[in-house]
PDB file of C-alpha atoms in Angstrom:
ATOM      1  CA  UNK A 125     -70.613 -24.775  96.834  1.00  0.00           C
ATOM      2  CA  UNK A 126     -73.624 -24.641  94.597  1.00  0.00           C
ATOM      3  CA  UNK A 127     -73.841 -28.295  94.851  1.00  0.00           C
ATOM      4  CA  UNK A 128     -73.511 -28.039  98.677  1.00  0.00           C
ATOM      5  CA  UNK A 129     -76.547 -25.406  98.556  1.00  0.00           C
ATOM      6  CA  UNK A 130     -78.563 -27.799  96.479  1.00  0.00           C
ATOM      7  CA  UNK A 131     -77.708 -30.728  98.808  1.00  0.00           C
ATOM      8  CA  UNK A 132     -79.604 -29.624 101.805  1.00  0.00           C
ATOM      9  CA  UNK A 133     -82.459 -28.321  99.884  1.00  0.00           C
ATOM     10  CA  UNK A 134     -82.919 -31.507  97.854  1.00  0.00           C
ATOM     11  CA  UNK A 135     -81.976 -34.253 100.353  1.00  0.00           C
ATOM     12  CA  UNK A 136     -85.399 -34.874 101.704  1.00  0.00           C
ATOM     13  CA  UNK A 137     -86.886 -34.806  97.973  1.00  0.00           C
ATOM     14  CA  UNK A 138     -84.299 -37.376  96.984  1.00  0.00           C
ATOM     15  CA  UNK A 139     -84.708 -39.619 100.054  1.00  0.00           C
ATOM     16  CA  UNK A 140     -88.618 -39.575  99.351  1.00  0.00           C
ATOM     17  CA  UNK A 141     -87.951 -40.710  95.748  1.00  0.00           C
ATOM     18  CA  UNK A 142     -85.799 -43.507  97.118  1.00  0.00           C
ATOM     19  CA  UNK A 143     -88.396 -44.620  99.532  1.00  0.00           C
ATOM     20  CA  UNK A 144     -90.990 -44.634  96.611  1.00  0.00           C
ATOM     21  CA  UNK A 145     -88.764 -46.756  94.593  1.00  0.00           C
ATOM     22  CA  UNK A 146     -88.396 -50.410  94.340  1.00  0.00           C
ATOM     23  CA  UNK A 147     -85.070 -50.486  96.077  1.00  0.00           C
ATOM     24  CA  UNK A 148     -84.698 -52.154  99.388  1.00  0.00           C
ATOM     25  CA  UNK A 149     -86.252 -50.241 102.454  1.00  0.00           C
ATOM     26  CA  UNK A 150     -83.188 -50.675 104.766  1.00  0.00           C
ATOM     27  CA  UNK A 151     -81.166 -48.049 102.856  1.00  0.00           C
ATOM     28  CA  UNK A 152     -79.018 -45.644 105.102  1.00  0.00           C
ATOM     29  CA  UNK A 153     -79.518 -42.185 103.548  1.00  0.00           C
ATOM     30  CA  UNK A 154     -77.593 -39.130 104.761  1.00  0.00           C
ATOM     31  CA  UNK A 155     -76.195 -36.094 103.037  1.00  0.00           C
ATOM     32  CA  UNK A 156     -73.128 -33.902 103.293  1.00  0.00           C
ATOM     33  CA  UNK A 157     -73.418 -30.218 102.098  1.00  0.00           C
ATOM     34  CA  UNK A 158     -69.982 -28.905 101.450  1.00  0.00           C
ATOM     35  CA  UNK A 159     -69.456 -25.185 101.438  1.00  0.00           C
ATOM     36  CA  UNK A 160     -73.124 -24.934 101.207  1.00  0.00           C
ATOM     37  CA  UNK A 161     -73.955 -23.034 104.460  1.00  0.00           C
ATOM     38  CA  UNK A 162     -75.278 -20.023 102.589  1.00  0.00           C
ATOM     39  CA  UNK A 163     -75.605 -17.978 104.692  1.00  0.00           C
ATOM     40  CA  UNK A 164     -74.867 -17.806 108.526  1.00  0.00           C
ATOM     41  CA  UNK A 165     -77.489 -15.850 110.566  1.00  0.00           C
ATOM     42  CA  UNK A 166     -76.478 -12.520 111.916  1.00  0.00           C
ATOM     43  CA  UNK A 167     -74.735 -12.528 115.393  1.00  0.00           C
ATOM     44  CA  UNK A 168     -77.055 -11.026 117.925  1.00  0.00           C
ATOM     45  CA  UNK A 169     -77.442  -7.404 116.986  1.00  0.00           C
ATOM     46  CA  UNK A 170     -79.806  -4.813 118.310  1.00  0.00           C
ATOM     47  CA  UNK A 171     -82.331  -3.533 115.575  1.00  0.00           C
ATOM     48  CA  UNK A 172     -81.195  -5.885 112.950  1.00  0.00           C
ATOM     49  CA  UNK A 173     -83.684  -5.835 110.077  1.00  0.00           C
ATOM     50  CA  UNK A 174     -82.658  -9.437 109.148  1.00  0.00           C
ATOM     51  CA  UNK A 175     -81.513 -11.707 111.788  1.00  0.00           C
ATOM     52  CA  UNK A 176     -81.490 -14.714 109.433  1.00  0.00           C
ATOM     53  CA  UNK A 177     -78.765 -13.229 107.225  1.00  0.00           C
ATOM     54  CA  UNK A 178     -75.365 -12.109 108.361  1.00  0.00           C
ATOM     55  CA  UNK A 179     -74.717  -8.412 107.933  1.00  0.00           C
ATOM     56  CA  UNK A 180     -72.770  -7.533 104.797  1.00  0.00           C
ATOM     57  CA  UNK A 181     -69.334  -5.687 104.599  1.00  0.00           C
ATOM     58  CA  UNK A 182     -71.142  -2.378 103.558  1.00  0.00           C
ATOM     59  CA  UNK A 183     -73.292  -2.392 106.746  1.00  0.00           C
ATOM     60  CA  UNK A 184     -70.949  -3.981 109.210  1.00  0.00           C
ATOM     61  CA  UNK A 185     -67.943  -1.703 108.328  1.00  0.00           C
ATOM     62  CA  UNK A 186     -70.133   1.272 109.118  1.00  0.00           C
ATOM     63  CA  UNK A 187     -71.251  -0.103 112.597  1.00  0.00           C
ATOM     64  CA  UNK A 188     -74.707  -1.001 111.177  1.00  0.00           C
ATOM     65  CA  UNK A 189     -76.708  -4.221 110.952  1.00  0.00           C
ATOM     66  CA  UNK A 190     -78.224  -5.314 107.609  1.00  0.00           C
ATOM     67  CA  UNK A 191     -77.747  -6.964 104.352  1.00  0.00           C
ATOM     68  CA  UNK A 192     -78.473  -5.580 100.993  1.00  0.00           C
ATOM     69  CA  UNK A 193     -79.561  -9.246  99.976  1.00  0.00           C
ATOM     70  CA  UNK A 194     -82.233  -9.394 102.650  1.00  0.00           C
ATOM     71  CA  UNK A 195     -85.168  -9.862 100.267  1.00  0.00           C
ATOM     72  CA  UNK A 196     -86.467 -12.673  97.986  1.00  0.00           C
ATOM     73  CA  UNK A 197     -84.252 -11.557  95.136  1.00  0.00           C
ATOM     74  CA  UNK A 198     -81.538 -14.035  95.794  1.00  0.00           C
ATOM     75  CA  UNK A 199     -83.886 -16.974  96.158  1.00  0.00           C
ATOM     76  CA  UNK A 200     -85.698 -15.901  92.989  1.00  0.00           C
ATOM     77  CA  UNK A 201     -82.455 -15.481  91.134  1.00  0.00           C
ATOM     78  CA  UNK A 202     -81.135 -18.846  92.091  1.00  0.00           C
ATOM     79  CA  UNK A 203     -84.499 -20.290  91.284  1.00  0.00           C
ATOM     80  CA  UNK A 204     -84.443 -22.194  94.440  1.00  0.00           C
ATOM     81  CA  UNK A 205     -86.425 -25.453  94.308  1.00  0.00           C
ATOM     82  CA  UNK A 206     -87.849 -27.796  96.851  1.00  0.00           C
ATOM     83  CA  UNK A 207     -88.210 -25.242  99.827  1.00  0.00           C
ATOM     84  CA  UNK A 208     -89.824 -26.872 102.634  1.00  0.00           C
ATOM     85  CA  UNK A 209     -93.623 -26.517 102.463  1.00  0.00           C
ATOM     86  CA  UNK A 210     -93.675 -26.358 106.340  1.00  0.00           C
ATOM     87  CA  UNK A 211     -91.063 -23.789 106.414  1.00  0.00           C
ATOM     88  CA  UNK A 212     -92.815 -21.632 103.889  1.00  0.00           C
ATOM     89  CA  UNK A 213     -96.060 -21.829 105.820  1.00  0.00           C
ATOM     90  CA  UNK A 214     -94.339 -20.876 108.889  1.00  0.00           C
ATOM     91  CA  UNK A 215     -92.581 -17.848 107.342  1.00  0.00           C
ATOM     92  CA  UNK A 216     -95.493 -16.539 105.228  1.00  0.00           C
ATOM     93  CA  UNK A 217     -94.472 -13.504 103.212  1.00  0.00           C
ATOM     94  CA  UNK A 218     -90.851 -14.207 104.240  1.00  0.00           C
ATOM     95  CA  UNK A 219     -90.975 -17.695 102.651  1.00  0.00           C
ATOM     96  CA  UNK A 220     -87.691 -16.832 100.689  1.00  0.00           C
ATOM     97  CA  UNK A 221     -85.749 -17.142 104.041  1.00  0.00           C
ATOM     98  CA  UNK A 222     -86.450 -20.975 103.712  1.00  0.00           C
ATOM     99  CA  UNK A 223     -83.805 -20.935 101.112  1.00  0.00           C
ATOM    100  CA  UNK A 224     -81.191 -19.675 103.656  1.00  0.00           C
ATOM    101  CA  UNK A 225     -79.252 -22.781 105.313  1.00  0.00           C
ATOM    102  CA  UNK A 226     -79.703 -21.534 108.769  1.00  0.00           C
ATOM    103  CA  UNK A 227     -83.514 -21.442 108.305  1.00  0.00           C
ATOM    104  CA  UNK A 228     -83.922 -24.581 106.099  1.00  0.00           C
ATOM    105  CA  UNK A 229     -81.828 -26.895 108.449  1.00  0.00           C
ATOM    106  CA  UNK A 230     -84.705 -26.659 111.043  1.00  0.00           C
ATOM    107  CA  UNK A 231     -86.966 -28.433 108.439  1.00  0.00           C
ATOM    108  CA  UNK A 232     -84.731 -30.866 106.799  1.00  0.00           C
ATOM    109  CA  UNK A 233     -85.423 -34.433 108.001  1.00  0.00           C
ATOM    110  CA  UNK A 234     -82.473 -35.968 106.388  1.00  0.00           C
ATOM    111  CA  UNK A 235     -79.198 -36.266 108.657  1.00  0.00           C
ATOM    112  CA  UNK A 236     -76.753 -33.811 107.317  1.00  0.00           C
ATOM    113  CA  UNK A 237     -73.027 -33.407 107.817  1.00  0.00           C
ATOM    114  CA  UNK A 238     -71.676 -30.177 107.023  1.00  0.00           C
ATOM    115  CA  UNK A 239     -68.213 -29.372 105.620  1.00  0.00           C
ATOM    116  CA  UNK A 240     -67.905 -25.588 106.032  1.00  0.00           C
ATOM    117  CA  UNK A 241     -64.859 -23.473 106.479  1.00  0.00           C
ATOM    118  CA  UNK A 242     -65.503 -20.990 109.314  1.00  0.00           C
ATOM    119  CA  UNK A 243     -64.234 -18.171 107.197  1.00  0.00           C
ATOM    120  CA  UNK A 244     -65.884 -18.846 103.900  1.00  0.00           C
ATOM    121  CA  UNK A 245     -63.917 -16.798 101.337  1.00  0.00           C
ATOM    122  CA  UNK A 246     -66.511 -16.866  98.641  1.00  0.00           C
ATOM    123  CA  UNK A 247     -69.354 -15.609 101.017  1.00  0.00           C
ATOM    124  CA  UNK A 248     -66.796 -13.015 102.514  1.00  0.00           C
ATOM    125  CA  UNK A 249     -65.360 -11.383  99.436  1.00  0.00           C
ATOM    126  CA  UNK A 250     -67.570 -12.379  96.493  1.00  0.00           C
ATOM    127  CA  UNK A 251     -70.993 -12.574  98.002  1.00  0.00           C
ATOM    128  CA  UNK A 252     -70.838 -10.013 100.869  1.00  0.00           C
ATOM    129  CA  UNK A 253     -68.616  -7.553  99.384  1.00  0.00           C
ATOM    130  CA  UNK A 254     -65.508  -7.312 101.503  1.00  0.00           C
ATOM    131  CA  UNK A 255     -62.331  -5.871  99.856  1.00  0.00           C
ATOM    132  CA  UNK A 256     -59.670  -8.685  99.808  1.00  0.00           C
ATOM    133  CA  UNK A 257     -56.902  -6.248 100.681  1.00  0.00           C
ATOM    134  CA  UNK A 258     -55.740  -7.221 104.190  1.00  0.00           C
ATOM    135  CA  UNK A 259     -56.731  -3.949 105.582  1.00  0.00           C
ATOM    136  CA  UNK A 260     -57.801  -3.471 109.204  1.00  0.00           C
ATOM    137  CA  UNK A 261     -61.390  -3.057 108.300  1.00  0.00           C
ATOM    138  CA  UNK A 262     -61.484  -6.084 106.014  1.00  0.00           C
ATOM    139  CA  UNK A 263     -59.775  -8.259 108.628  1.00  0.00           C
ATOM    140  CA  UNK A 264     -62.324  -7.096 111.230  1.00  0.00           C
ATOM    141  CA  UNK A 265     -65.203  -8.137 108.959  1.00  0.00           C
ATOM    142  CA  UNK A 266     -63.545 -11.539 108.400  1.00  0.00           C
ATOM    143  CA  UNK A 267     -63.389 -11.973 112.108  1.00  0.00           C
ATOM    144  CA  UNK A 268     -66.969 -10.938 112.405  1.00  0.00           C
ATOM    145  CA  UNK A 269     -68.152 -13.284 109.805  1.00  0.00           C
ATOM    146  CA  UNK A 270     -66.226 -16.164 111.345  1.00  0.00           C
ATOM    147  CA  UNK A 271     -68.002 -15.528 114.605  1.00  0.00           C
ATOM    148  CA  UNK A 272     -71.282 -15.423 113.048  1.00  0.00           C
ATOM    149  CA  UNK A 273     -70.569 -18.680 111.206  1.00  0.00           C
ATOM    150  CA  UNK A 274     -69.666 -20.414 114.545  1.00  0.00           C
ATOM    151  CA  UNK A 275     -72.581 -18.835 116.536  1.00  0.00           C
ATOM    152  CA  UNK A 276     -75.147 -19.731 113.784  1.00  0.00           C
ATOM    153  CA  UNK A 277     -74.026 -23.450 113.334  1.00  0.00           C
ATOM    154  CA  UNK A 278     -73.819 -23.918 117.001  1.00  0.00           C
ATOM    155  CA  UNK A 279     -77.338 -22.618 117.615  1.00  0.00           C
ATOM    156  CA  UNK A 280     -79.033 -23.785 114.587  1.00  0.00           C
ATOM    157  CA  UNK A 281     -77.756 -27.266 113.656  1.00  0.00           C
ATOM    158  CA  UNK A 282     -80.238 -29.883 114.900  1.00  0.00           C
ATOM    159  CA  UNK A 283     -78.831 -32.854 117.000  1.00  0.00           C
ATOM    160  CA  UNK A 284     -79.274 -35.065 114.083  1.00  0.00           C
ATOM    161  CA  UNK A 285     -76.756 -33.239 112.081  1.00  0.00           C
ATOM    162  CA  UNK A 286     -72.924 -33.036 112.369  1.00  0.00           C
ATOM    163  CA  UNK A 287     -70.296 -30.739 111.053  1.00  0.00           C
ATOM    164  CA  UNK A 288     -66.599 -30.304 110.138  1.00  0.00           C
ATOM    165  CA  UNK A 289     -65.812 -26.663 110.492  1.00  0.00           C
ATOM    166  CA  UNK A 290     -62.044 -25.788 110.256  1.00  0.00           C
ATOM    167  CA  UNK A 291     -60.955 -22.344 111.137  1.00  0.00           C
ATOM    168  CA  UNK A 292     -59.741 -21.619 107.695  1.00  0.00           C
ATOM    169  CA  UNK A 293     -60.230 -18.868 105.145  1.00  0.00           C
ATOM    170  CA  UNK A 294     -61.152 -20.986 102.064  1.00  0.00           C
ATOM    171  CA  UNK A 295     -64.357 -22.029 100.174  1.00  0.00           C
ATOM    172  CA  UNK A 296     -64.651 -25.723  99.010  1.00  0.00           C
ATOM    173  CA  UNK A 297     -61.417 -27.046 100.107  1.00  0.00           C
ATOM    174  CA  UNK A 298     -61.691 -29.498 103.152  1.00  0.00           C
ATOM    175  CA  UNK A 299     -57.966 -30.271 103.290  1.00  0.00           C
ATOM    176  CA  UNK A 300     -57.480 -29.120 106.836  1.00  0.00           C
ATOM    177  CA  UNK A 301     -57.421 -31.447 109.791  1.00  0.00           C
ATOM    178  CA  UNK A 302     -58.865 -30.718 113.210  1.00  0.00           C
ATOM    179  CA  UNK A 303     -56.594 -32.445 115.630  1.00  0.00           C
ATOM    180  CA  UNK A 304     -55.764 -35.578 113.626  1.00  0.00           C
ATOM    181  CA  UNK A 305     -59.364 -35.840 112.199  1.00  0.00           C
ATOM    182  CA  UNK A 306     -59.886 -35.266 108.452  1.00  0.00           C
ATOM    183  CA  UNK A 307     -63.194 -34.172 106.597  1.00  0.00           C
ATOM    184  CA  UNK A 308     -63.515 -37.518 105.086  1.00  0.00           C
ATOM    185  CA  UNK A 309     -62.764 -39.556 108.308  1.00  0.00           C
ATOM    186  CA  UNK A 310     -65.377 -37.410 110.168  1.00  0.00           C
ATOM    187  CA  UNK A 311     -67.904 -37.925 107.483  1.00  0.00           C
ATOM    188  CA  UNK A 312     -67.367 -41.659 107.500  1.00  0.00           C
ATOM    189  CA  UNK A 313     -67.778 -41.698 111.219  1.00  0.00           C
ATOM    190  CA  UNK A 314     -71.072 -39.729 110.792  1.00  0.00           C
ATOM    191  CA  UNK A 315     -72.374 -41.915 108.262  1.00  0.00           C
ATOM    192  CA  UNK A 316     -71.728 -45.179 109.946  1.00  0.00           C
ATOM    193  CA  UNK A 317     -72.581 -43.790 113.278  1.00  0.00           C
ATOM    194  CA  UNK A 318     -69.150 -44.359 114.946  1.00  0.00           C
ATOM    195  CA  UNK A 319     -69.521 -41.611 117.264  1.00  0.00           C
ATOM    196  CA  UNK A 320     -66.254 -39.711 117.004  1.00  0.00           C
ATOM    197  CA  UNK A 321     -66.657 -36.286 118.402  1.00  0.00           C
ATOM    198  CA  UNK A 322     -64.381 -33.272 117.597  1.00  0.00           C
ATOM    199  CA  UNK A 323     -64.834 -29.951 119.125  1.00  0.00           C
TER     200      UNK A 323
END
């Protein structure tokens, strides 16, 4: 997933390096961030202080909107490189939001194929502080997060991108099938432009 996060932020940089090299100019270049959609945006919520970042468990379980990580601290901690200059210019003092997948994808020119579990267990439990105890309040948050993932990806992914988003509680594993389509077969279809559509 750390590699998935790095994939969407570095795809354009790598493509520019390839284009500047002595390699043939007819190279097909696409990328597939796997478990790298950090983080979905918030579901539409009144008075949310940070619509670009899904509410964390501490806020959502109290019926509030917000996320303690809604600041530049995470971007600085991860030492995020290759943030889009156009994005940073558009966001000004909130430039750090350009390190969030749902913001960055609006600026990435490379076609991306996202492999992302709808219920990302690392984000839900490790990153956003949800108790992994199967309690009613925890299960409600898991459902909320899954809804935010679907809403965010459906709303934010550009037409040039594709996605394989099984309705699974997991992190990097992409072993599920959607119908009879696997992640790898869908990725191959995306890369080669075979046009297979799964909804």
